[in-house]
Amino acid sequence: MSIDLPNDSAILTVQNLSKSFGGVKAVNNLSFSVLQNNIHAIIGPNGAGKSTLFNLITGVIKPDMGNVQFLNQDITSLRPDKIAQHGVSRTFQNIRLFPDMTVFETVLIGTYQFTGGNLLPALFRTKTFRNKESEAKERIEETLKFVGLWDVRNEYAAQLSYGNQRRVEIARALATNPHLLLLDEPTAGMNQKETKELMNLFSEVNHQGITILIIAHDMHLVNSLSNQITVINFGEKLAEGPPELIQNHPAVLEAYMGRAEAHA
Ligand code: ADP
Ligand code: MG
């Protein structure tokens, strides 16, 4: 879904965000902006605070300090379903699929959960609900065709290949019609072919006017897909800029490669 903003304005701004777990400063006074229509990558070693950052942006956890602005509105204190309704959608680092649901059902249930689907109208089958339901089903059909899962819509999601399970998650996130899509290591554990296919998919998503914030380890993917990179280490911003600047940044290479190897 495209929105009426100039391309160089911020869709998301994180200001002085901090979150500690016990003594660990997972995210430490972090500030950055994601510009409209960008594919913005977050990189950093294991434990740098990347997933925590996503949990803070999407309201899964509350920050100790700082705030998150989305489309010039403060979304810091909102519940996850409210944040989703504003147009922020995500996938998780670990695939989360119910074992006994088909691809179609998984995406359908996902849209109800993320859009704060209210149970009462569903029980009474009101006209508004039926309209919403058929709108949702159309949107899901469109999304499943778009990500290449329409042919397997009646198969159990959890029994698909790893690559296709990721696609189910992406479809579930896209079916909510987001302005901003957050992807947490979506290509981890994938072979080159699957990675390439997903990269193409992300480019297409972006061409539809959806801004992407992606956590990734694969430097090739990051350099060829994104137009802005924020490097974080120990919860703090280490560097920021376009890929050509970041990939040759000595401090980044040392911190990122050094610690990444230690975790390999
Ligand atoms: P990344 O995604 O960059 O690998 P995380 O955000 O998962 O890093 O973790 C950052 C730090 O916060 C790590 O030290 C991790 O152990 C810690 N952490 C993350 N979530 C929790 C939690 N729910 N409880 C306690 N510690 C956590
Ligand atoms: Mg993580």
XYZ file of C-alpha atoms and ligand atoms in Angstrom:
292
model
C 0.000 0.000 0.000
C 1.522 3.299 -0.948
C 1.070 6.428 1.087
C 1.292 10.094 0.340
C 4.710 11.068 1.583
C 7.749 12.321 -0.258
C 10.402 9.636 -0.680
C 12.947 11.322 1.547
C 10.758 11.673 4.626
C 11.009 9.386 7.621
C 8.313 6.745 7.994
C 9.814 5.457 11.265
C 11.940 7.296 13.797
C 13.455 5.690 16.853
C 14.720 8.124 19.485
C 17.037 7.325 22.390
C 15.579 3.860 22.721
C 16.901 1.769 25.617
C 16.054 -1.633 27.048
C 17.967 -3.642 29.641
C 17.479 -7.245 30.705
C 18.993 -7.544 34.169
C 22.464 -6.117 33.710
C 22.491 -6.475 29.935
C 21.861 -3.296 27.944
C 20.262 -5.007 24.952
C 19.402 -1.686 23.273
C 21.283 1.356 24.477
C 20.229 4.916 23.622
C 19.603 4.029 19.989
C 18.337 6.610 17.495
C 17.793 6.258 13.765
C 15.239 6.892 11.039
C 13.901 4.754 8.227
C 13.046 6.736 5.119
C 9.907 6.163 3.134
C 10.282 3.473 0.436
C 13.787 2.441 1.504
C 15.029 -1.059 2.106
C 16.898 -0.355 5.311
C 19.121 -3.062 6.789
C 20.082 -3.574 10.414
C 23.288 -5.537 10.837
C 25.435 -6.428 13.809
C 26.868 -9.451 15.615
C 24.784 -11.992 17.507
C 23.447 -10.468 20.692
C 23.811 -6.899 19.360
C 20.157 -6.142 20.184
C 18.621 -6.381 16.719
C 15.651 -8.602 17.604
C 15.080 -6.625 20.805
C 14.903 -3.489 18.652
C 12.156 -5.118 16.550
C 10.307 -6.184 19.693
C 10.442 -2.589 20.937
C 9.224 -1.132 17.630
C 6.309 -3.582 17.397
C 5.236 -3.205 21.040
C 6.074 -6.777 22.086
C 8.203 -5.265 24.848
C 8.210 -1.745 26.295
C 11.354 0.378 26.343
C 12.957 1.634 29.568
C 13.536 4.933 27.788
C 13.026 6.592 24.444
C 10.266 6.563 21.892
C 9.165 5.274 18.503
C 7.416 7.536 15.987
C 5.597 6.011 13.028
C 4.196 8.336 10.368
C 4.663 11.196 12.832
C 2.634 9.497 15.557
C 4.020 8.256 18.840
C 3.419 4.494 18.904
C 5.682 3.745 21.889
C 2.990 2.918 24.401
C 0.619 1.111 22.046
C -0.269 -2.596 22.111
C 1.146 -4.782 19.300
C -2.235 -5.108 17.539
C -2.685 -1.311 17.583
C 0.788 -0.836 16.130
C -0.102 -3.373 13.424
C -3.249 -1.381 12.682
C -1.073 1.684 12.096
C 0.625 -0.292 9.319
C 3.660 -1.936 10.927
C 3.964 -5.652 10.276
C 6.722 -8.169 10.993
C 8.112 -11.646 10.773
C 9.959 -13.324 13.644
C 13.506 -14.703 13.717
C 12.157 -18.160 14.563
C 9.334 -19.362 12.363
C 6.046 -19.426 14.301
C 3.448 -21.639 12.635
C 0.595 -23.659 14.132
C 1.054 -27.365 13.352
C -2.533 -28.098 12.264
C -3.399 -25.105 10.093
C -3.319 -24.834 6.354
C -1.429 -22.061 4.599
C -4.684 -20.204 3.915
C -5.949 -20.549 7.497
C -2.605 -19.432 8.913
C -2.650 -16.224 6.919
C -6.365 -15.636 7.634
C -5.981 -16.082 11.393
C -2.896 -13.882 11.247
C -4.809 -11.000 9.745
C -7.492 -11.251 12.457
C -4.888 -11.345 15.209
C -2.873 -8.472 13.834
C -5.845 -6.287 13.058
C -7.348 -6.844 16.500
C -10.150 -9.043 15.165
C -13.001 -8.883 17.643
C -14.624 -12.210 18.504
C -18.210 -11.007 19.031
C -19.063 -9.939 15.491
C -17.479 -13.186 14.320
C -19.794 -15.193 16.583
C -22.899 -13.314 15.488
C -21.865 -13.252 11.845
C -22.822 -9.616 11.422
C -22.949 -8.059 7.973
C -19.945 -5.864 8.743
C -17.999 -8.947 9.751
C -19.010 -10.832 6.606
C -17.913 -7.879 4.474
C -14.639 -7.679 6.316
C -14.180 -11.421 6.024
C -14.660 -11.460 2.273
C -12.345 -8.444 1.921
C -9.768 -10.296 4.001
C -10.130 -13.444 1.890
C -9.611 -11.483 -1.319
C -6.557 -9.832 0.137
C -5.186 -13.225 1.209
C -5.738 -14.718 -2.225
C -3.912 -11.794 -3.789
C -1.067 -12.103 -1.269
C -0.688 -15.889 -1.619
C -0.494 -15.527 -5.396
C 2.026 -12.748 -4.997
C 4.395 -14.765 -2.766
C 3.934 -17.939 -4.837
C 1.950 -20.040 -2.333
C -1.492 -20.129 -3.924
C -1.017 -23.685 -5.221
C -0.212 -24.974 -1.718
C -2.883 -22.924 0.111
C -4.647 -26.049 1.410
C -1.511 -27.797 2.655
C -0.417 -27.707 6.295
C 1.894 -24.694 6.633
C 4.255 -26.412 9.056
C 4.848 -29.262 6.613
C 6.104 -27.084 3.766
C 9.782 -26.673 2.890
C 11.728 -24.265 5.077
C 11.754 -21.684 2.286
C 8.000 -21.903 1.846
C 7.388 -21.718 5.607
C 9.212 -18.382 5.520
C 6.954 -17.331 2.669
C 3.881 -18.161 4.776
C 5.190 -15.841 7.477
C 5.860 -13.129 4.930
C 2.379 -13.607 3.439
C 0.850 -13.377 6.921
C 2.667 -10.079 7.481
C 1.772 -8.714 4.036
C -1.890 -9.668 4.281
C -2.364 -6.978 6.934
C -1.559 -4.372 4.253
C 1.428 -2.788 5.995
C 3.246 0.452 5.172
C 6.350 -0.880 6.895
C 7.489 -4.519 6.920
C 10.021 -5.695 9.506
C 11.908 -8.876 8.602
C 14.066 -10.545 11.266
C 16.745 -12.662 9.547
C 14.325 -13.978 6.920
C 16.973 -15.851 4.936
C 18.836 -17.471 7.842
C 19.462 -21.157 7.116
C 18.481 -20.893 3.460
C 20.444 -22.069 0.472
C 21.599 -19.638 -2.209
C 18.679 -20.326 -4.528
C 16.069 -19.774 -1.806
C 17.908 -16.644 -0.651
C 17.975 -15.214 -4.171
C 14.261 -15.927 -4.640
C 13.386 -14.221 -1.357
C 15.546 -11.221 -2.242
C 13.605 -10.852 -5.484
C 10.372 -11.086 -3.521
C 11.498 -8.337 -1.126
C 12.377 -6.096 -4.077
C 8.895 -6.632 -5.507
C 7.307 -5.889 -2.133
C 9.326 -2.692 -1.990
C 8.278 -1.738 -5.517
C 4.674 -1.918 -4.332
C 5.465 1.001 -2.027
C 6.136 -0.929 1.181
C 9.124 0.259 3.190
C 11.293 -2.591 4.500
C 13.436 -2.811 7.623
C 15.440 -6.037 7.463
C 17.816 -7.725 9.890
C 20.281 -9.852 7.956
C 23.673 -11.476 8.301
C 24.376 -12.189 4.658
C 26.509 -9.225 3.566
C 25.922 -9.969 -0.099
C 22.176 -9.757 0.471
C 22.482 -6.582 2.529
C 24.751 -4.853 0.023
C 22.703 -5.675 -3.026
C 19.224 -5.275 -1.522
C 19.355 -2.319 0.831
C 19.968 1.363 0.233
C 20.689 2.228 3.862
C 22.437 0.244 6.595
C 22.506 0.796 10.348
C 25.190 -1.193 12.150
C 24.604 -1.915 15.808
C 26.890 -3.454 18.393
C 26.177 -3.869 22.113
C 22.817 -2.189 21.538
C 24.421 1.012 20.232
C 24.670 2.473 16.776
C 28.148 1.913 15.393
C 27.749 3.285 11.893
C 25.126 4.232 9.358
C 25.085 4.906 5.643
C 24.622 3.440 2.184
C 26.145 -0.019 1.496
C 29.142 1.325 -0.436
C 30.146 3.323 2.644
C 29.437 0.650 5.222
C 31.094 -2.322 3.531
C 34.475 -0.542 3.558
C 34.159 0.981 6.999
C 37.151 -0.387 9.004
C 35.504 -0.062 12.429
C 32.426 -1.867 11.148
C 34.398 -4.682 9.547
C 36.404 -5.208 12.691
C 33.496 -5.167 15.117
C 31.099 -7.047 12.902
C 33.333 -9.691 11.407
C 35.394 -10.079 14.582
C 32.493 -10.846 16.873
C 30.473 -12.655 14.240
C 33.332 -15.135 13.893
C 33.488 -15.594 17.621
C 29.824 -16.642 17.524
C 30.093 -18.860 14.453
P 20.322 -10.084 18.262
O 18.965 -10.213 17.684
O 21.085 -8.907 17.743
O 21.124 -11.349 18.119
P 18.914 -9.879 20.779
O 18.134 -8.637 20.653
O 18.202 -11.158 20.606
O 20.194 -9.805 19.826
O 19.587 -9.914 22.207
C 20.327 -8.803 22.735
C 20.746 -9.126 24.165
O 19.605 -9.112 24.998
C 21.378 -10.502 24.321
O 22.381 -10.412 25.302
C 20.219 -11.347 24.792
O 20.668 -12.436 25.544
C 19.429 -10.369 25.629
N 17.976 -10.643 25.625
C 17.141 -10.534 24.560
N 15.876 -10.817 24.909
C 15.901 -11.122 26.225
C 14.897 -11.486 27.187
N 13.608 -11.590 26.851
N 15.299 -11.719 28.462
C 16.591 -11.592 28.822
N 17.584 -11.243 27.983
C 17.252 -11.004 26.695
Mg 18.090 -11.738 16.642
